[in-house]
Structure formats: structure tokens, C-alpha cells
Short mmCIF file of N, CA and C in Angstrom, two decimals:
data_model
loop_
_atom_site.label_atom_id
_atom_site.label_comp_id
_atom_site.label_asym_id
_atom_site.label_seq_id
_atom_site.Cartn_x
_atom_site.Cartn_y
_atom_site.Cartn_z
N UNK A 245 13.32 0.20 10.82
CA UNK A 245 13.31 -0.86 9.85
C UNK A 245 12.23 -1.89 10.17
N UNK A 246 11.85 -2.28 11.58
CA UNK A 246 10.84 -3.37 12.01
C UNK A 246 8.91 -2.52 11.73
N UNK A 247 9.12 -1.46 11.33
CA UNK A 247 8.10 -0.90 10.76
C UNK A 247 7.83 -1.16 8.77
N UNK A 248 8.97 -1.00 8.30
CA UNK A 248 9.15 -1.38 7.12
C UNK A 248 8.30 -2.76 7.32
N UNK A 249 9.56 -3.79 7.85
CA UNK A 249 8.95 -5.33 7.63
C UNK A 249 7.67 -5.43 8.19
N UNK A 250 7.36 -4.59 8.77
CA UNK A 250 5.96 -5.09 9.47
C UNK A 250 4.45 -5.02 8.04
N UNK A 251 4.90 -3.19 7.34
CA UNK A 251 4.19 -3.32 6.51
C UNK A 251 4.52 -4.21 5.25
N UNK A 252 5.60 -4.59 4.94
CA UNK A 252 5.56 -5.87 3.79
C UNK A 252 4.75 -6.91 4.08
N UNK A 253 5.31 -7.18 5.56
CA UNK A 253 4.32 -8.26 5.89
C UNK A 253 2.62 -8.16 6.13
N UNK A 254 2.25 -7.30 6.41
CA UNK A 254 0.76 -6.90 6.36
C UNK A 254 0.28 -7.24 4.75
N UNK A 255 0.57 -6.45 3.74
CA UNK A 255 0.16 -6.36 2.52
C UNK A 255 0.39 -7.92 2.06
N UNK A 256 1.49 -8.48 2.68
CA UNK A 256 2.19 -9.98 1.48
C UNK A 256 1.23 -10.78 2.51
N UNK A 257 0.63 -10.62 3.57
CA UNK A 257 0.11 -11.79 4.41
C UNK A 257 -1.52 -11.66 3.68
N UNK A 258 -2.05 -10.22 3.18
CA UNK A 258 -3.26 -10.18 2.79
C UNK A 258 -3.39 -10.58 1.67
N UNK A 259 -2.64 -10.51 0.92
CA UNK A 259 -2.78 -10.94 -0.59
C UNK A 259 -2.57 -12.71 -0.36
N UNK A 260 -1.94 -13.34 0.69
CA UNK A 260 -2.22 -14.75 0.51
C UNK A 260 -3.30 -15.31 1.05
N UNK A 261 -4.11 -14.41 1.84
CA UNK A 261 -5.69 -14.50 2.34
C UNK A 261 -6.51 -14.52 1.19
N UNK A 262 -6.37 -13.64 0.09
CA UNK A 262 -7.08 -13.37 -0.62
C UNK A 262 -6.98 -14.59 -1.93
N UNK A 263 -5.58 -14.88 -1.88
CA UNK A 263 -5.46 -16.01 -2.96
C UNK A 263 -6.15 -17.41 -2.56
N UNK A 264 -6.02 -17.45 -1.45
CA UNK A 264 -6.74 -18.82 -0.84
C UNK A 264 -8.34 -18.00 -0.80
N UNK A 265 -8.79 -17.48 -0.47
CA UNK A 265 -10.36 -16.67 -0.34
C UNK A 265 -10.46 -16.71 -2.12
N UNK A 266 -9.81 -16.42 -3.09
CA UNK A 266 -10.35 -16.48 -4.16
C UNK A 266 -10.17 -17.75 -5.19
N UNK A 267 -9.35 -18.52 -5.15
CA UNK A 267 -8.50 -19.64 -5.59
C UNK A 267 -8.10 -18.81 -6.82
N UNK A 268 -7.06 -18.02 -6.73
CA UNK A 268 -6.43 -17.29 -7.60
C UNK A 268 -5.15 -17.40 -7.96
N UNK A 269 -4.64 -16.95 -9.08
CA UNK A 269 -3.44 -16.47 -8.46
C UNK A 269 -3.30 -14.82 -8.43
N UNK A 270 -3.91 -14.54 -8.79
CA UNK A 270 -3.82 -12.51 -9.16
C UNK A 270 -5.25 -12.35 -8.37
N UNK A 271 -4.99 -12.25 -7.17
CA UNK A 271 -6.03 -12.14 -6.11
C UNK A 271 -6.27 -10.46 -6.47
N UNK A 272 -5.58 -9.60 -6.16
CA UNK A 272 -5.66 -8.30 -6.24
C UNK A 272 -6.04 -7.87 -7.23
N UNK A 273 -6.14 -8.56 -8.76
CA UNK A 273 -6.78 -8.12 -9.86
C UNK A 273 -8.03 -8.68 -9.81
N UNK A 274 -8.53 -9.63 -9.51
CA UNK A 274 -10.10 -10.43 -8.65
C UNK A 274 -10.49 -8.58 -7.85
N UNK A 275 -9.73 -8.69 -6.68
CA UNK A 275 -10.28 -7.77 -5.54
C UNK A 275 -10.52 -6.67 -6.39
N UNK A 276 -9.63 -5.73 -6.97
CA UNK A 276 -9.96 -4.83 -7.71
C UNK A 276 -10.80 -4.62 -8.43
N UNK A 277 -10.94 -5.51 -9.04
CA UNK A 277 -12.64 -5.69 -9.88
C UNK A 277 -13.95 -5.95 -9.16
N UNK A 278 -13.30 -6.68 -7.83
CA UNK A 278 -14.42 -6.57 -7.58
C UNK A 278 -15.44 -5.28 -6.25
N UNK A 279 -14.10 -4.40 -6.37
CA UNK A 279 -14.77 -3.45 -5.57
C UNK A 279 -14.69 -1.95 -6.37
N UNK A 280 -14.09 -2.24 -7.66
CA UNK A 280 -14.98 -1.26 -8.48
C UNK A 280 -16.33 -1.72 -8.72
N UNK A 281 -16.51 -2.76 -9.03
CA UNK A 281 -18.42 -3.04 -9.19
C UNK A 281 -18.99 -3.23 -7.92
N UNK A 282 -18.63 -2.89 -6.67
CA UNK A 282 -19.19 -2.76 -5.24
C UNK A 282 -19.14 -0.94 -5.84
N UNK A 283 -18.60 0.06 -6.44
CA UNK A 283 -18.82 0.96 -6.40
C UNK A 283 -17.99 1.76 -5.51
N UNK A 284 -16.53 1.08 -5.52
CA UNK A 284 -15.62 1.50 -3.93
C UNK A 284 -14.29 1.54 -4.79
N UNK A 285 -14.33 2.48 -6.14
CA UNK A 285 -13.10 2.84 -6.73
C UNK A 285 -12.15 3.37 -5.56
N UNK A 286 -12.59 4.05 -4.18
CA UNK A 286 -11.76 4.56 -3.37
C UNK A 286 -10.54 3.45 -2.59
N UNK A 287 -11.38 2.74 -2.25
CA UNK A 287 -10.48 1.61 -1.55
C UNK A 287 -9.73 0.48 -2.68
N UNK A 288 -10.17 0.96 -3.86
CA UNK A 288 -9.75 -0.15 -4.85
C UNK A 288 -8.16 1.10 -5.06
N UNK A 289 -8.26 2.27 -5.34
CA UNK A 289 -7.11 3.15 -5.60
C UNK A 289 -6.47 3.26 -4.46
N UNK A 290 -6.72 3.45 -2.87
CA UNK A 290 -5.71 3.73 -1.98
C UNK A 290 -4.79 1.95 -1.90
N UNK A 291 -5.68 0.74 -2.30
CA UNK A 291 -4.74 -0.09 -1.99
C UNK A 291 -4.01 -0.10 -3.17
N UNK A 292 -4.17 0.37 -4.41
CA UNK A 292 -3.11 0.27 -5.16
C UNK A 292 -1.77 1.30 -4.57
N UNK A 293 -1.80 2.16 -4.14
CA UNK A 293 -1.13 3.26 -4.11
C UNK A 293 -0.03 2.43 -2.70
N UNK A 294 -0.78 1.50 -1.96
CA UNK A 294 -0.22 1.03 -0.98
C UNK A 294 0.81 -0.31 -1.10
N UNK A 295 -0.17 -0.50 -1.92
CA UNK A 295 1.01 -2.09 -2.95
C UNK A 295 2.05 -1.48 -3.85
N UNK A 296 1.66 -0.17 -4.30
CA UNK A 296 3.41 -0.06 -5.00
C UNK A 296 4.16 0.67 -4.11
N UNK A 297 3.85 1.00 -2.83
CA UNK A 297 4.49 1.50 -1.52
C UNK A 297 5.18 0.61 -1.10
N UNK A 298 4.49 -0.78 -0.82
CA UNK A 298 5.23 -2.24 -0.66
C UNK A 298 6.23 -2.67 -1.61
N UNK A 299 5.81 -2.79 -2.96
CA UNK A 299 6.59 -2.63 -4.31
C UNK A 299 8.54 -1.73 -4.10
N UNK A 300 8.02 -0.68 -3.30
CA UNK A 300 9.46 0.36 -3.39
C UNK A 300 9.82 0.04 -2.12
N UNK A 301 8.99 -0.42 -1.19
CA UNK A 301 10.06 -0.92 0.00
C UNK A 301 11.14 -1.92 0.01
N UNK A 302 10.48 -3.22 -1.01
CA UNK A 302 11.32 -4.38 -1.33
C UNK A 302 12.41 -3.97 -2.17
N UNK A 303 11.72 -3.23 -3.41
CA UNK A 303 12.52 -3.19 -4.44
C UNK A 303 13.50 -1.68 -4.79
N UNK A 304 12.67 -1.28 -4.31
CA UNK A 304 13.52 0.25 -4.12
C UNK A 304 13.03 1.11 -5.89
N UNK A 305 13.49 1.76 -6.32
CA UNK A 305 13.28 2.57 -7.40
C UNK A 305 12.98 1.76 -8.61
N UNK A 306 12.13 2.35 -9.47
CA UNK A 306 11.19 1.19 -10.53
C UNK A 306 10.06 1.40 -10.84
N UNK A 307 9.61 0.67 -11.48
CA UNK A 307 8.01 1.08 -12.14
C UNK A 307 7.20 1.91 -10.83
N UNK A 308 7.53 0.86 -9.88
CA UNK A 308 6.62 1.01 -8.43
C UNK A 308 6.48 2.51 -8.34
N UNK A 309 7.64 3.17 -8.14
CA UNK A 309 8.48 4.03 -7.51
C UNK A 309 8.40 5.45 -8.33
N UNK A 310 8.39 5.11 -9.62
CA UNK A 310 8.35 6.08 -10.50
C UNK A 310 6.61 6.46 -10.96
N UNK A 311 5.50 5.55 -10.89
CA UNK A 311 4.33 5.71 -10.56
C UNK A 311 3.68 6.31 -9.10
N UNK A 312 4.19 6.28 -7.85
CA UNK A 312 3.98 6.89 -7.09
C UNK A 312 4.60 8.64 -7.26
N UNK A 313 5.50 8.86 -7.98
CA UNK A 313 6.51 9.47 -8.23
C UNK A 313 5.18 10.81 -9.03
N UNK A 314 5.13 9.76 -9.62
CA UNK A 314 4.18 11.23 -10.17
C UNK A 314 2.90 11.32 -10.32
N UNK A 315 2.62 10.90 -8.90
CA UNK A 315 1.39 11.50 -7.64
C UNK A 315 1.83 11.75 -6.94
N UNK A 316 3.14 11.90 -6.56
CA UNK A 316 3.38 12.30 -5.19
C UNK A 316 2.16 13.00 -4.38
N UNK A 317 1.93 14.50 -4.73
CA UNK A 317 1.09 15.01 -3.92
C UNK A 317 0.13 14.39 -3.58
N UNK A 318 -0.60 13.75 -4.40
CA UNK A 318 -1.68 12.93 -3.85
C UNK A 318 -1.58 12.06 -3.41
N UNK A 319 -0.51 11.56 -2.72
CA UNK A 319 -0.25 9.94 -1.70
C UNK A 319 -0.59 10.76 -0.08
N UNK A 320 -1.11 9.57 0.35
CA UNK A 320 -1.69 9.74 1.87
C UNK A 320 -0.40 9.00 2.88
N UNK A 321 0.92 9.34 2.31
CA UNK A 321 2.33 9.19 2.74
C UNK A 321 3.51 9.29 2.01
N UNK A 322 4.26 9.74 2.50
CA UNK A 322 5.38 10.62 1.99
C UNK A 322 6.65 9.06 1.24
N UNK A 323 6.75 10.02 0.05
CA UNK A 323 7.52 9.53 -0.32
C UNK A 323 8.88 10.29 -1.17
N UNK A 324 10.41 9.83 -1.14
CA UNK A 324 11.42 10.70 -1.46
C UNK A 324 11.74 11.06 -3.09
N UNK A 325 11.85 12.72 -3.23
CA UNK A 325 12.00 12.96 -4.88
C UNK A 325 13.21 12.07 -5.18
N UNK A 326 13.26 12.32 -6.54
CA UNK A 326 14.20 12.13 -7.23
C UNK A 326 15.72 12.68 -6.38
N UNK A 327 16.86 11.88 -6.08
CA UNK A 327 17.76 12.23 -5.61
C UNK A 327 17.86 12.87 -4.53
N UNK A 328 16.62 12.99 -3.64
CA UNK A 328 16.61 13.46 -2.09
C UNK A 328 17.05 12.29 -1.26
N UNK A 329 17.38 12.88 -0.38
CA UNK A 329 18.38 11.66 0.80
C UNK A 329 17.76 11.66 2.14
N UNK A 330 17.11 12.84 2.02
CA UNK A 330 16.39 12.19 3.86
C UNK A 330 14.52 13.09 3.73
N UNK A 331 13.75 12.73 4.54
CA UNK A 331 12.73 12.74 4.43
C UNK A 331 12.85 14.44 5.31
N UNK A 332 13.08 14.28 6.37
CA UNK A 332 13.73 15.64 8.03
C UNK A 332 15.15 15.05 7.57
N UNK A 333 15.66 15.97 7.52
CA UNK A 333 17.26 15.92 7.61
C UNK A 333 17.26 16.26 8.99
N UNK A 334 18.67 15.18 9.64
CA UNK A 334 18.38 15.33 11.42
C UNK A 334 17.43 14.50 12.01
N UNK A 335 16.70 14.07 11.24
CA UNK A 335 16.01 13.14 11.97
C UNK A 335 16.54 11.77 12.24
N UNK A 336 16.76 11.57 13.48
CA UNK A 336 17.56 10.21 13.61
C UNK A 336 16.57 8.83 13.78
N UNK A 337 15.25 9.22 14.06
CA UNK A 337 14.24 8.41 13.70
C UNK A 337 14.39 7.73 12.05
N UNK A 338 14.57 8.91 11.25
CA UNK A 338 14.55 8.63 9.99
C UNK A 338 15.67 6.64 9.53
N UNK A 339 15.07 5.94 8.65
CA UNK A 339 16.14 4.90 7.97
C UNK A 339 15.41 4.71 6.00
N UNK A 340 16.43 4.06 6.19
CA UNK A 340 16.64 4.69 4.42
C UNK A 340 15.64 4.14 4.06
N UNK A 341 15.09 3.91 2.59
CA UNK A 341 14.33 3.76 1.85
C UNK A 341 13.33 5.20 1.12
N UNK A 342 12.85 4.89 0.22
CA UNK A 342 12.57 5.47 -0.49
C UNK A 342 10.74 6.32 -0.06
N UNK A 343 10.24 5.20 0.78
CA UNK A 343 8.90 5.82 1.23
C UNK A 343 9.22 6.07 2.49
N UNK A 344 8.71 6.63 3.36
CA UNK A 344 8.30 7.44 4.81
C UNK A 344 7.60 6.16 5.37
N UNK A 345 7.56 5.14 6.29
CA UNK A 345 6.61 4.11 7.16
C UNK A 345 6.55 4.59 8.23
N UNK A 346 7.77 5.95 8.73
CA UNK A 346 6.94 6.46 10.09
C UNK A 346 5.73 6.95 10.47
N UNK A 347 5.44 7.14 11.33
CA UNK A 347 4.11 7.43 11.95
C UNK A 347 2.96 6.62 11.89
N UNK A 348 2.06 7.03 10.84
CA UNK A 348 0.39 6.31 10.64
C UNK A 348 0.95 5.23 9.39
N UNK A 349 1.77 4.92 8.63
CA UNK A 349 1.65 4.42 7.36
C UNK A 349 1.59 2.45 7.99
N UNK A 350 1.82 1.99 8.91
CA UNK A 350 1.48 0.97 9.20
C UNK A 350 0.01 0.78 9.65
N UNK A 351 -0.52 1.60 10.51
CA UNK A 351 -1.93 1.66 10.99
C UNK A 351 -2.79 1.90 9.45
N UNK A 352 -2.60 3.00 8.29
CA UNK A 352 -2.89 3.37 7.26
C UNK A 352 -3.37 1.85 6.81
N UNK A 353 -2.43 0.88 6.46
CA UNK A 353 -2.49 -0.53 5.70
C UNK A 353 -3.16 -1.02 6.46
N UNK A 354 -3.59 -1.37 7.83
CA UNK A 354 -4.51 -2.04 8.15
C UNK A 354 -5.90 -1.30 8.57
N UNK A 355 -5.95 0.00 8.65
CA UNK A 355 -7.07 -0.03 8.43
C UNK A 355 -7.61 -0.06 7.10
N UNK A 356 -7.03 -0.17 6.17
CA UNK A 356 -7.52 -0.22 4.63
C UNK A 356 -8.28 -1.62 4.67
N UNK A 357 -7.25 -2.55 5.07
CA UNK A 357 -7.64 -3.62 4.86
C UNK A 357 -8.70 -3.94 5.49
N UNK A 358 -8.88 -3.54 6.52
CA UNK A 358 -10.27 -3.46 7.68
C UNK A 358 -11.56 -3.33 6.31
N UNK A 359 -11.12 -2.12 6.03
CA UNK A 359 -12.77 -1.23 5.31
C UNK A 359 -12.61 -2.01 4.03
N UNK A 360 -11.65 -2.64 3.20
CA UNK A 360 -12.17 -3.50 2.16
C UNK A 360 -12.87 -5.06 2.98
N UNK A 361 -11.83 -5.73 3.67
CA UNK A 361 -12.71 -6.79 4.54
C UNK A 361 -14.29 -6.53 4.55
N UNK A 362 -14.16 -5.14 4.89
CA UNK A 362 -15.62 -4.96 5.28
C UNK A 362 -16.77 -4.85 4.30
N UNK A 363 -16.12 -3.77 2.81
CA UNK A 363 -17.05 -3.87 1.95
C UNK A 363 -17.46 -5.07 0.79
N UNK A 364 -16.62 -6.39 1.22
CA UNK A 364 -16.45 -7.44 0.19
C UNK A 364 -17.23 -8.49 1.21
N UNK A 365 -17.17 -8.35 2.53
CA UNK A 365 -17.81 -8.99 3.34
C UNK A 365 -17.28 -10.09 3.99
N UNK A 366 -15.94 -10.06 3.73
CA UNK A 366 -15.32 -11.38 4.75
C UNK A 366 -14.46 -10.81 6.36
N UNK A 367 -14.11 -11.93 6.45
CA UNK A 367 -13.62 -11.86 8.44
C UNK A 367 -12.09 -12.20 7.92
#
């Protein structure tokens, strides 16, 4: 579970960097735009895919949830079908929620944030 909160808190701590860095309030619709015209649709789509990851951690099943839902295959972390209950059944590592945060999916969010930092040009 302290992996969960860790990535809410990663994503909710960057987006208030970005609101103060942009004087915004929809920082992420700023960022998004502005790294499709940097030419970096890649990092503009994996952080979406990562904010409605955040989206289904808080909120659990929902727009978030049902849009990841059908990409599944193409998410760069696992997330649970429709009416599945464990990710490894037996796995006692495993705790509930709807996306997978074991393994890389905390390191995943910050290095994202690293390589946009990097292509927008701030510290």
C-alpha cells in the first residue's frame, strides 16, 4: 500500500510543480501541449496513461479505469480485467486495487518525469 501512496504522491506533487511553473490551473493540459509541439507525443501519451493509473488508484473503477481498460495491452503496467480479483493469485505481496504498483511502476513515474523535466527544460 506505501507504494500506492508513494505513486499518488509523485504524480499529485508534479502537477503542483507544474501549476506554480505555469501559473495555471490545468497545468497538464499547458504540459501536454506543450510537448506535442516539442514533438514528444511519446512522453505526452505515457504520462497520460500514468495519470489515469493515479486516477484508478484514488478512485478505483471509472472513466480512468475503463480508458486504460481498453488498452490494456498496451500499458507499460498491469492492470485488473473486468471482475478479476488478483493480479498472481497466491501472491501475498499482492494488495487490492485495481492497477499492479509492484515492481518498476513507481521508478516508471519518476523516470517519466525525469525525461519530460528534461525535454521542457526545467530542474
Amino acid at each position: 500500500m506505501a507504494i500506492t501512496l508513494i505513486a499518488v504522491g509523485v504524480i499529485g506533487t508534479f502537477e503542483g510543480m507544474l501549476q506554480q511553473r505555469f501559473a495555471c490551473n490545468d497545468a497538464y493540459a499547458e504540459l501536454d501541449k506543450m510537448l506535442r509541439d516539442k514533438k514528444r507525443c511519446d512522453l505526452a501519451d505515457r504520462l497520460v496513461d500514468y495519470r489515469l493509473a493515479v486516477n484508478v488508484l484514488k478512485h478505483g473503477a471509472g472513466r480512468s479505469y475503463n480508458t486504460l481498460l481498453s488498452r490494456r495491452t498496451e500499458l507499460p503496467f498491469a492492470i485488473k480485467g473486468a471482475g478479476e480479483a488478483f493480479f498472481d493469485e497466491g501472491d501475498v505481496s499482492e494488495v487490492g486495487g485495481l492497477v499492479d504498483t509492484r515492481g518498476e511502476f513507481v521508478s516508471h513515474c519518476i523516470d517519466l518525469i525525469n525525461e519530460i523535466r528534461e525535454a521542457i527544460g526545467i530542474n
